Coordinates of C-alpha atoms and ligand atoms in Angstrom, one line a residue:
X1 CA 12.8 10.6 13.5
X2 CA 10.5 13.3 14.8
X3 CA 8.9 13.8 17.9
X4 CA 5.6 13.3 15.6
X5 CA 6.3 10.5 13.0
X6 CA 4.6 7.1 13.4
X7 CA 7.3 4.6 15.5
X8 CA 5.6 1.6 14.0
X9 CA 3.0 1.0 11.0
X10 CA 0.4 -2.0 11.6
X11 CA -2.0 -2.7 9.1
X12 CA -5.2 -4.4 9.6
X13 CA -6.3 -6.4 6.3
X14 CA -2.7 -7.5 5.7
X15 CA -4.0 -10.3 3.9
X16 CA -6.1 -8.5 1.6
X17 CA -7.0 -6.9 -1.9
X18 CA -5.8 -3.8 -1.4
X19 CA -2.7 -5.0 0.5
X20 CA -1.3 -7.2 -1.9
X21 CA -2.6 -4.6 -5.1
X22 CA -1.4 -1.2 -3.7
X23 CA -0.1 -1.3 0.0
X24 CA 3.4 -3.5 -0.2
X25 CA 4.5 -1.5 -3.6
X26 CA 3.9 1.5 -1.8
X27 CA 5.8 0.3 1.3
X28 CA 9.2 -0.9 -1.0
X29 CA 8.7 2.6 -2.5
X30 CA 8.7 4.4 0.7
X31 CA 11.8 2.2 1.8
X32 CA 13.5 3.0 -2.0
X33 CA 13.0 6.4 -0.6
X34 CA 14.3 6.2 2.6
X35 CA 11.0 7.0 3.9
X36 CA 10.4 3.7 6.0
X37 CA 12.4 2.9 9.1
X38 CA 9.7 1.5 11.4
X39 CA 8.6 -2.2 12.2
X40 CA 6.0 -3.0 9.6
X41 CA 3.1 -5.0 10.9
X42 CA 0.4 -6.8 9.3
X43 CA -2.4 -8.2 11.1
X44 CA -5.0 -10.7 9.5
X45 CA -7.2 -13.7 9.9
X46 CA -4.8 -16.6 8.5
X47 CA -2.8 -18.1 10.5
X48 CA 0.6 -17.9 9.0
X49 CA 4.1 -17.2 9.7
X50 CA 6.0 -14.2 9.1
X51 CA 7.8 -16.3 6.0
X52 CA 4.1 -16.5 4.3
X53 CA 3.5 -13.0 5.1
X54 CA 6.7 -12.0 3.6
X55 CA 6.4 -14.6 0.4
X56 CA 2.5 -12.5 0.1
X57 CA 4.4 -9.5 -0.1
X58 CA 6.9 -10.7 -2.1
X59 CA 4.0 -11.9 -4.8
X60 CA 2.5 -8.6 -4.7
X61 CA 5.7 -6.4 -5.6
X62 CA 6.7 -8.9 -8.8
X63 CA 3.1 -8.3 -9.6
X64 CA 2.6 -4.5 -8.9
X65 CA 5.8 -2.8 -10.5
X66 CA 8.6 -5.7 -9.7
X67 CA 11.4 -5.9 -7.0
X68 CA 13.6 -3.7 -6.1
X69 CA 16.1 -5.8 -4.6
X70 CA 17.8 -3.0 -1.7
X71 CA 14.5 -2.0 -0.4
X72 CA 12.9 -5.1 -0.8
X73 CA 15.9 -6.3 1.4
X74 CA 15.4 -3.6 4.2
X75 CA 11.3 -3.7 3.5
X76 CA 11.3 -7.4 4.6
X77 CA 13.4 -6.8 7.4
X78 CA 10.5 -4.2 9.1
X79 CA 7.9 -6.7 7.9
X80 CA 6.4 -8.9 11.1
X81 CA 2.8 -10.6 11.1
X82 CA 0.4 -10.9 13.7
X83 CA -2.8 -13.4 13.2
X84 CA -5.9 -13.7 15.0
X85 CA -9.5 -12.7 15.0
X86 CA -10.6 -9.4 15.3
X87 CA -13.1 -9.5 17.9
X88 CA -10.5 -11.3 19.9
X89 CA -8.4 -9.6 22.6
X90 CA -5.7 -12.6 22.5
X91 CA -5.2 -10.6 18.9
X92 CA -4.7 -7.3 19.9
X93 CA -2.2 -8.6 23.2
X94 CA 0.1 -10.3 20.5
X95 CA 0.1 -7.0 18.7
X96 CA 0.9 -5.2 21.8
X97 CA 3.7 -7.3 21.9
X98 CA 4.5 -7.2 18.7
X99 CA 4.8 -3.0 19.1
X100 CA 7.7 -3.8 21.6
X101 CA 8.7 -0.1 22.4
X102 CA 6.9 2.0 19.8
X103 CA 5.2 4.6 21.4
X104 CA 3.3 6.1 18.2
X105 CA 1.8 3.4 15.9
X106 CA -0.2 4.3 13.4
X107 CA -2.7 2.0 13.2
X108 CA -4.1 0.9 9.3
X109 CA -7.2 0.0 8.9
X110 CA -7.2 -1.5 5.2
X111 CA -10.4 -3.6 6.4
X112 CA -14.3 -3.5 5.7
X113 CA -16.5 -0.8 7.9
X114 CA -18.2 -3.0 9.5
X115 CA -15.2 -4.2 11.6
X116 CA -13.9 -0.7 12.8
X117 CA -16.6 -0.4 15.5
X118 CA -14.5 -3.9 17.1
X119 CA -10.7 -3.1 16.5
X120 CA -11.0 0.4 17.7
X121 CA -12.4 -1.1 21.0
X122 CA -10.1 -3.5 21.4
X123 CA -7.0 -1.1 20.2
X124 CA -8.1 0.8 23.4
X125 CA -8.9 -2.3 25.6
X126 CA -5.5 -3.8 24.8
X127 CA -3.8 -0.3 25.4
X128 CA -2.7 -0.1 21.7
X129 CA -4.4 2.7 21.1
X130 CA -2.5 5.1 23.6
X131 CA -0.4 7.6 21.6
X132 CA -1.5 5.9 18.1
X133 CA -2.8 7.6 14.9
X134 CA -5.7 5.5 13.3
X135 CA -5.7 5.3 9.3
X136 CA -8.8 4.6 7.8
X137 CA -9.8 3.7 4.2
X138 CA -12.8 5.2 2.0
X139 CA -16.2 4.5 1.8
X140 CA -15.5 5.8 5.1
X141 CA -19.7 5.0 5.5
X142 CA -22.3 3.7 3.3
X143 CA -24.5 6.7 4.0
X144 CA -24.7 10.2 6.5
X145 CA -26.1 8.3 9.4
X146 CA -23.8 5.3 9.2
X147 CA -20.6 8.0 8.5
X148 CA -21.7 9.8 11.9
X149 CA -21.5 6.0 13.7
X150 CA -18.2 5.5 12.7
X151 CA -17.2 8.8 13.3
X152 CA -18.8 8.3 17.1
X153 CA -16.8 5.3 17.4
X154 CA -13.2 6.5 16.4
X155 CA -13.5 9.5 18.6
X156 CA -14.3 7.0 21.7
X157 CA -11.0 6.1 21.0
X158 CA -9.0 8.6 19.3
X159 CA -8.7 12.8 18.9
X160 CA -9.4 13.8 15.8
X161 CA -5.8 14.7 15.1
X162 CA -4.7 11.6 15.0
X163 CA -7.6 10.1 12.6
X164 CA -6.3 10.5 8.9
X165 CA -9.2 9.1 6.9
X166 CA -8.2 7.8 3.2
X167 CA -9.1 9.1 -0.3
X168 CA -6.3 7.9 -2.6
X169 CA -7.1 10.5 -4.9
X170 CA -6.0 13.0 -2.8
X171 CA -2.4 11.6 -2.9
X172 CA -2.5 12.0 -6.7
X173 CA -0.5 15.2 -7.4
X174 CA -2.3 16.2 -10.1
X175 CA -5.7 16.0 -7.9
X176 CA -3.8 18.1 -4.8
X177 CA -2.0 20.6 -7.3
X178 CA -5.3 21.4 -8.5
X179 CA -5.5 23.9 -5.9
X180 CA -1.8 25.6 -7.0
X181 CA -3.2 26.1 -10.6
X182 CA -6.0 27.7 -9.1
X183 CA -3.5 30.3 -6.9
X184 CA -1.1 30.4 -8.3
X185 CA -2.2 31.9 -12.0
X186 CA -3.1 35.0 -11.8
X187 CA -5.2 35.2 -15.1
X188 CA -7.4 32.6 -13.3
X189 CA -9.2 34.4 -10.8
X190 CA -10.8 36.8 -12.9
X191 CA -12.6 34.6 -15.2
X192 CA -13.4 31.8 -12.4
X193 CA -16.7 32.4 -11.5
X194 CA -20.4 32.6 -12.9
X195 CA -19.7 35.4 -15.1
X196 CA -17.8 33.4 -17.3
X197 CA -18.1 30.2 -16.6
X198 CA -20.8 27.9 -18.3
X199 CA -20.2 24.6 -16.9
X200 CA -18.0 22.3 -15.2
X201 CA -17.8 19.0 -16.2
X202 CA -15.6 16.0 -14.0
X203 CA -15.5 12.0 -15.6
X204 CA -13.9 9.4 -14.4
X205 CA -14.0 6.7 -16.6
X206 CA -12.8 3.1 -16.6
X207 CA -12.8 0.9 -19.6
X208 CA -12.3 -2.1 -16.8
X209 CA -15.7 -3.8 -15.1
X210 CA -15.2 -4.6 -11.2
X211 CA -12.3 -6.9 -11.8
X212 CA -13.3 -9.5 -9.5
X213 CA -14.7 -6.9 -6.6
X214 CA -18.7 -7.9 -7.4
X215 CA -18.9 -8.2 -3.1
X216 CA -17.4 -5.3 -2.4
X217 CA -19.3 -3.0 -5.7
X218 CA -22.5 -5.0 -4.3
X219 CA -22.1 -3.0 -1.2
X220 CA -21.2 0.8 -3.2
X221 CA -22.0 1.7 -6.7
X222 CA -20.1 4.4 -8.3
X223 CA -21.8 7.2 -6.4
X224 CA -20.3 5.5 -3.0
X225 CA -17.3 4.0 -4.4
X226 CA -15.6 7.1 -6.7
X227 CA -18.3 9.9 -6.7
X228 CA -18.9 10.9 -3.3
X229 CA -15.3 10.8 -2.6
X230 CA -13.0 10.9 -4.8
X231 CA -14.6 13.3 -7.6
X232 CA -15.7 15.3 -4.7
X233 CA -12.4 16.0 -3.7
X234 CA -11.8 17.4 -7.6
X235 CA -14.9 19.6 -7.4
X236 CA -13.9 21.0 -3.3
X237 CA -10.1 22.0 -5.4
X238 CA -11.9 23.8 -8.0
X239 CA -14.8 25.5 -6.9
X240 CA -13.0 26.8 -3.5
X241 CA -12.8 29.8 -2.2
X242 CA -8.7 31.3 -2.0
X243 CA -7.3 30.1 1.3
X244 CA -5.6 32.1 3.5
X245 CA -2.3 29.9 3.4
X246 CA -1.4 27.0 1.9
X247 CA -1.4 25.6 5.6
X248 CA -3.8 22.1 5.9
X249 CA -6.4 23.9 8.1
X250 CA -7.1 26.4 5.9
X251 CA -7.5 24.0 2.7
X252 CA -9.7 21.8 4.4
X253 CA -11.4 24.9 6.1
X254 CA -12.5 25.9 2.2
X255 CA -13.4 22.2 1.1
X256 CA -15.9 22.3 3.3
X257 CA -17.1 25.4 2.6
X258 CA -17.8 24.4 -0.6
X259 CA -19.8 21.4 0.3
X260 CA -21.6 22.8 2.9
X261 CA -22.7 25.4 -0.7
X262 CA -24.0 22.5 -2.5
X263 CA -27.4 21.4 -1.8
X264 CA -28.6 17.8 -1.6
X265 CA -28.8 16.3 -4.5
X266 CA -32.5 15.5 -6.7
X267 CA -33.5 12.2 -8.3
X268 CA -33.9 14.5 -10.9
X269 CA -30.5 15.5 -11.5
X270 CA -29.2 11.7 -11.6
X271 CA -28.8 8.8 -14.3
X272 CA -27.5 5.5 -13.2
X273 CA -26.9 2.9 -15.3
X274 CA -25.2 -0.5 -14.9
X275 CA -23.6 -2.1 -17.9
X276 CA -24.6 -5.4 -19.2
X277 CA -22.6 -8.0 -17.8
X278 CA -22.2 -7.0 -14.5
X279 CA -24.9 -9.2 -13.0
X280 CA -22.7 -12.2 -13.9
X281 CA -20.1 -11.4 -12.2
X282 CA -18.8 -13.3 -9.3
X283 CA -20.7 -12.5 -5.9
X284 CA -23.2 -9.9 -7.7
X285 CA -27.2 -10.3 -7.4
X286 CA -28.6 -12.0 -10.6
X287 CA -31.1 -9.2 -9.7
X288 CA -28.6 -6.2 -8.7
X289 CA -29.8 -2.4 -8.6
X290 CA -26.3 -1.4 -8.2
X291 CA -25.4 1.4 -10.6
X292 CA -21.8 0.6 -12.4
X293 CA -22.0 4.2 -14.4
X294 CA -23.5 7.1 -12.7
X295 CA -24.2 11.0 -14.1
X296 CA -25.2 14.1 -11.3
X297 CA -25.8 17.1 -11.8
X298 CA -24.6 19.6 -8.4
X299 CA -24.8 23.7 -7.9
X300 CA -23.2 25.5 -5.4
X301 CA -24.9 28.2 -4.0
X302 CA -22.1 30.5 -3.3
X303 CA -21.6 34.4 -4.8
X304 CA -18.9 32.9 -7.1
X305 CA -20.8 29.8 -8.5
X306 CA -24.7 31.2 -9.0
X307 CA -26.2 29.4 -11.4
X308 CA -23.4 27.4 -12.7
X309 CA -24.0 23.8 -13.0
X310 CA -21.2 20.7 -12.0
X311 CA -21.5 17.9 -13.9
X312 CA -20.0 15.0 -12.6
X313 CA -19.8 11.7 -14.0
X314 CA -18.3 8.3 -13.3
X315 CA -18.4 4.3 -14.8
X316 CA -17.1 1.3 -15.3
X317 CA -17.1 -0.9 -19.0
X318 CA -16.7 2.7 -20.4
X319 CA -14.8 3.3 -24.1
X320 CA -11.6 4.7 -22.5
X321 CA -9.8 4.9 -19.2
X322 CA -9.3 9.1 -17.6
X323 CA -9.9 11.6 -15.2
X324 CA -10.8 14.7 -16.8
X325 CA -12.0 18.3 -15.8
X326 CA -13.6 20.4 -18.8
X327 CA -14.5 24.3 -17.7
X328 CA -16.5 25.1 -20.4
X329 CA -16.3 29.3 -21.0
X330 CA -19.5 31.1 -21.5
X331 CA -20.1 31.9 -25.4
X332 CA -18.6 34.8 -26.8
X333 CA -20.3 37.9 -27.4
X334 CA -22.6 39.2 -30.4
X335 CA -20.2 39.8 -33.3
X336 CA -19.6 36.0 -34.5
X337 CA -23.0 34.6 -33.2
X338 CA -23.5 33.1 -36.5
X339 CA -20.3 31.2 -37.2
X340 CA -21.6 28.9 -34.2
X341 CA -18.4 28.6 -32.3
X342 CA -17.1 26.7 -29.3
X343 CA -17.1 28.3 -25.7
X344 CA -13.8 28.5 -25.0
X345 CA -12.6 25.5 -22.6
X346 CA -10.4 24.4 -19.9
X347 CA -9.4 21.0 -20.3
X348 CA -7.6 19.7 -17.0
X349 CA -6.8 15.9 -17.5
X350 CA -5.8 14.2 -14.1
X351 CA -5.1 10.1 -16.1
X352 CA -3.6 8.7 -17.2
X353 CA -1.3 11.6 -18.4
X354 CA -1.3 15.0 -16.7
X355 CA -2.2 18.1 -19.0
X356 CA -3.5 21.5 -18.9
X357 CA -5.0 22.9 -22.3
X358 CA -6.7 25.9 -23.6
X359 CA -9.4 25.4 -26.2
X360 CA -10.5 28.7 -28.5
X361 CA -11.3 29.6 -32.0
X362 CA -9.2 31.0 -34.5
X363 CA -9.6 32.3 -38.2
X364 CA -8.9 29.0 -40.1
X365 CA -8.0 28.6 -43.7
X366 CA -11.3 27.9 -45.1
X367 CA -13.1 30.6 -46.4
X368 CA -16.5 28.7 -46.6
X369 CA -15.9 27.7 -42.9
X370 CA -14.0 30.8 -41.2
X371 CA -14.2 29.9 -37.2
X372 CA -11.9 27.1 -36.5
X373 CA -11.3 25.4 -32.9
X374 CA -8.2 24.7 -31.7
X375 CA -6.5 23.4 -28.3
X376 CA -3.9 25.1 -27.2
X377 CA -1.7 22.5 -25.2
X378 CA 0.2 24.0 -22.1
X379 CA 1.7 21.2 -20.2
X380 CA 1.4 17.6 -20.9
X381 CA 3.2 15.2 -18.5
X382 CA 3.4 11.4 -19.0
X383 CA 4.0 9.3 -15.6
X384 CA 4.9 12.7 -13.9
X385 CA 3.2 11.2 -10.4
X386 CA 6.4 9.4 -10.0
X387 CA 5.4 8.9 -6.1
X388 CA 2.0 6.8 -6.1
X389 CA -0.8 8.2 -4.3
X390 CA -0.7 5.5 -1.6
X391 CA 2.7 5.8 -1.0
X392 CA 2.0 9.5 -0.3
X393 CA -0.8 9.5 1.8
X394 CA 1.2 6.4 4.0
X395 CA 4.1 9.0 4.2
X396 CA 2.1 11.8 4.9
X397 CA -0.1 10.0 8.0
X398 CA 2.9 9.1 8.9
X399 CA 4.1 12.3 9.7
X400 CA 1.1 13.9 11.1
X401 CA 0.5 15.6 8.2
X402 CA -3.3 15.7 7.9
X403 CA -3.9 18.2 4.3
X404 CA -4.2 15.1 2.6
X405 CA -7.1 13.4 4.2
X406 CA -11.0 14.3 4.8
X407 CA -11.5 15.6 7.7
X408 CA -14.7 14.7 10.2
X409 CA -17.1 17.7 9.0
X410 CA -16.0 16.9 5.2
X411 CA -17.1 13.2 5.2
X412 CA -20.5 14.0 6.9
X413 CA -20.9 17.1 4.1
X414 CA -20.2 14.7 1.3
X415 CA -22.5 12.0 2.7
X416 CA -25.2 14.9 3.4
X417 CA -25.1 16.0 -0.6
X418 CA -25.9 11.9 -1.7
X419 CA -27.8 10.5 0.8
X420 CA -31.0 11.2 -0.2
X421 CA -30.4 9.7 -3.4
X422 CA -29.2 6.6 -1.9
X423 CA -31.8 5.9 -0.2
X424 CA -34.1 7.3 -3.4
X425 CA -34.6 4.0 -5.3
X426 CA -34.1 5.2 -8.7
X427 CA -33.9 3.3 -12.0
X428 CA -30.7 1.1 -13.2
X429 CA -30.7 1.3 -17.0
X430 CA -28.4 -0.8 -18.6
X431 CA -25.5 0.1 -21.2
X432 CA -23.8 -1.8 -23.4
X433 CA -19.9 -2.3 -21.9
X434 CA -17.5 0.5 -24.4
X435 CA -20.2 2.9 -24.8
X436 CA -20.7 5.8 -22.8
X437 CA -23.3 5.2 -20.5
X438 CA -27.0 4.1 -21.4
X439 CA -28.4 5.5 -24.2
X440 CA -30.9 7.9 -24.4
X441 CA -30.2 9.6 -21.1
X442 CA -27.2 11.7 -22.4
X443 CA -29.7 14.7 -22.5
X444 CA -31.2 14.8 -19.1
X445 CA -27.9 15.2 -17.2
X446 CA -25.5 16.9 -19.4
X447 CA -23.7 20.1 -19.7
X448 CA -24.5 22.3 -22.9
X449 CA -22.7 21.3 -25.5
X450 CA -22.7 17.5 -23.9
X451 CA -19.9 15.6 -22.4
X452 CA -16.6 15.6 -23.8
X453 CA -16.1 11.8 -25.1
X454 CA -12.5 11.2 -26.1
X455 CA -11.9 9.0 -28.4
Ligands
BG6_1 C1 -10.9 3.1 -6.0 C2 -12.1 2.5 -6.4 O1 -11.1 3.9 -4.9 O2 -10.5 4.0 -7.1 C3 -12.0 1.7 -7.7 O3 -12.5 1.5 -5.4 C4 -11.5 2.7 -8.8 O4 -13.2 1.2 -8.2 C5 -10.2 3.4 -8.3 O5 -11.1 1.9 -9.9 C6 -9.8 4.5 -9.3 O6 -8.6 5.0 -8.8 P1 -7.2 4.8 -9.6 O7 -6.2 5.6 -8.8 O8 -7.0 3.4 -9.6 O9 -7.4 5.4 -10.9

């Protein structure tokens, strides 16, 4: 082990959601891997022993992608649990015990915001803190003021070195090789800016609703939920600037460059919609405001990007589930004007399958009907992102590595762009669950030549 890498991994919110859904299969990946060598500690309210904690874990692997039986073996070997109350320090003393001589935990925090402010202090207090790395998950905030609180509060405690804030996304391959596309074709740069570019359009679409999360959607919405963080981190990879190495300073130097280009976004360049149901599910308002579907329109004021519009949408209850960038080409010249064809486009899918694809016209076989479009398919990879994103980003904080996480100035930008829509109370429409959004606002935010709606 490295002079660098995490000694011990505890995780607050052992007990959880996102514990039992995506932490434990990513911790039997990492010890498939040989990637996990450490004492594994949860920490959580319940008081149980480390035989419920392990028959938790054990429930969430047969239900998230099944056992593997060697590094289940060695994963619940690592595994020890620590209960107690958060604002207690009798907690954070049995975790210091529980650390025995690990020098560099890296502290999880898989919990909601509002209890950061507490466990940081007592991490310090009880002397847990000395030497750690602190891991925190997204909606790192609700909003720019509350994201400059929390950020106040972990740098009481911690440098910001050693604070790896979460974005899933950006463990996705696809989402991080985004930026190797960009650099590493050379018949990219050329055409990559407002000269030939028309529009760029990123969806993330679900065909699921909340799936039992009504509290914690109660408390986002798709703009704080996927938008402001996750679809963000797509636009930073495609609309940067070339970095000068592939080093993580220098990637997250240009991410922010780009949102510090984009100005706040108008009411007027925003539809939200919530779909039909969604106030009858568990612990949502009969009365909710939340939106479930949201459309923005963004610019970047940069040399590059003048006057090219980013369209970026996201819902839930949509027809199909991807992630999808479409760089839609500026129209070609005079000569066929009247055949009315297609911009040539970049289609960039991100899920559920990985593929890069060319769209552009072609003489077809009808004579009545000469202009034909046709997609030319470069790369299509099913289940290529063999190593889920949470396993990576684990791995990664593990190591110190920090390109994969937002860094303090990039989650105040990205707060900066939305907040004053947040706090804009602007209609909700409703949409019917499997369509694409409520009806009748498709125009208003929408690239030329509308959204591309697979089928
Ligand atoms: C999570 C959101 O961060 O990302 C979910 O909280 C969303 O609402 C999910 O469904 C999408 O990511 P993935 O990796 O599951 O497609």
């Amino acid at each position: 082990m490295s002079q660098s890498e995490s000694d011990a991994l505890v995780f607050f919110g052992a007990t959880g959601d996102l514990a039992f859904k995506k932490i434990f299969p990513a911790l039997q990946a990492m010890a498939k891997r040989g990637h996990l060598d450490v004492p594994v500690i949860g920490v959580a309210r319940p008081e149980w022993t480390v035989d419920q904690f392990r028959a938790r874990a054990r429930a969430s692997l047969e239900m998230h992608g099944g056992i593997d039986p060697v590094a289940w073996e060695k994963l619940c070997g690592l595994l020890r649990y620590v209960s107690g109350d958060y604002s207690d320090p009798a907690t954070f003393q049995a975790l210091r015990k529980a650390l025995g001589a690990a020098q560099r935990p890296a502290h999880y925090l898989a919990i909601p915001p509002q209890m950061f402010a507490s466990v940081v202090a007592q991490l310090e207090r009880s002397g847990c803190a000395k030497g750690a790395r602190v891991l925190v998950e997204k909606p790192f905030g609700r909003d720019l003021a509350s994201a400059r609180e929390l950020n106040r509060i972990l740098l009481e405690s911690f440098d910001e070195s050693a604070i790896f804030r979460i974005d899933h996304y950006l463990g996705k391959r696809p989402v991080n090789n985004l930026h190797f596309f960009r650099f590493a074709n050379e018949f990219l740069e050329p055409i990559w800016n407002h000269r030939y570019i028309e529009s760029v359009q990123i969806t993330l679409a679900e065909d699921f609703g909340v799936q039992g999360r009504g509290g914690f959607y109660e408390e986002t919405g798709a703009i704080r939920d996927v938008i402001q963080n996750h679809l963000f981190q797509v636009l930073t990879n495609l609309a940067m600037e070339p970095t000068v190495s592939t080093g993580s300073k220098s990637i997250r130097d240009e991410k922010v460059a780009v949102l510090k280009a984009i100005p706040p976004l108008e009411t007027k360049d925003l539809v939200r919609g919530q779909f039909k149901c969604y106030r009858g599910e568990k612990d949502v308002a009969p009365d909710s405001r939340v939106e479930t579907y949201a459309a923005m329109r963004l610019e970047i004021d940069t040399e590059r990007w003048q006057g090219v519009p980013f369209y970026l949408r996201a819902g839930k209850c949509l027809p199909i589930t991807f992630t999808e960038v479409v760089v839609r080409l500026r129209r070609p010249g005079n000569l066929y004007r009247d055949l009315n064809l297609k911009p040539n486009a970049l289609r960039l899918r991100i899920s559920p399958e990985i593929l890069f694809a060319l769209g552009m016209n072609v003489l077809g076989p009808d004579e009545q009907k000469p202009g034909q479009s046709v997609e030319m398919v470069a790369c299509r990879q099913h289940g290529a992102d063999e190593k889920a994103a949470y396993e990576r980003v684990l791995g990664d904080a593990m190591e110190g590595d920090a390109t994969l996480f937002a860094r303090q100035d990039y989650a105040e930008e990205a707060w900066r762009i939305v907040d004053p829509v947040l706090k804009a109370d602007t209609p909700v429409h409703e949409y019917e669950a499997k369509t694409w959004g409520p009806k009748g606002f498709e125009a208003i935010v929408s690239p030329a030549g509308g959204w591309h709606n697979p089928s």
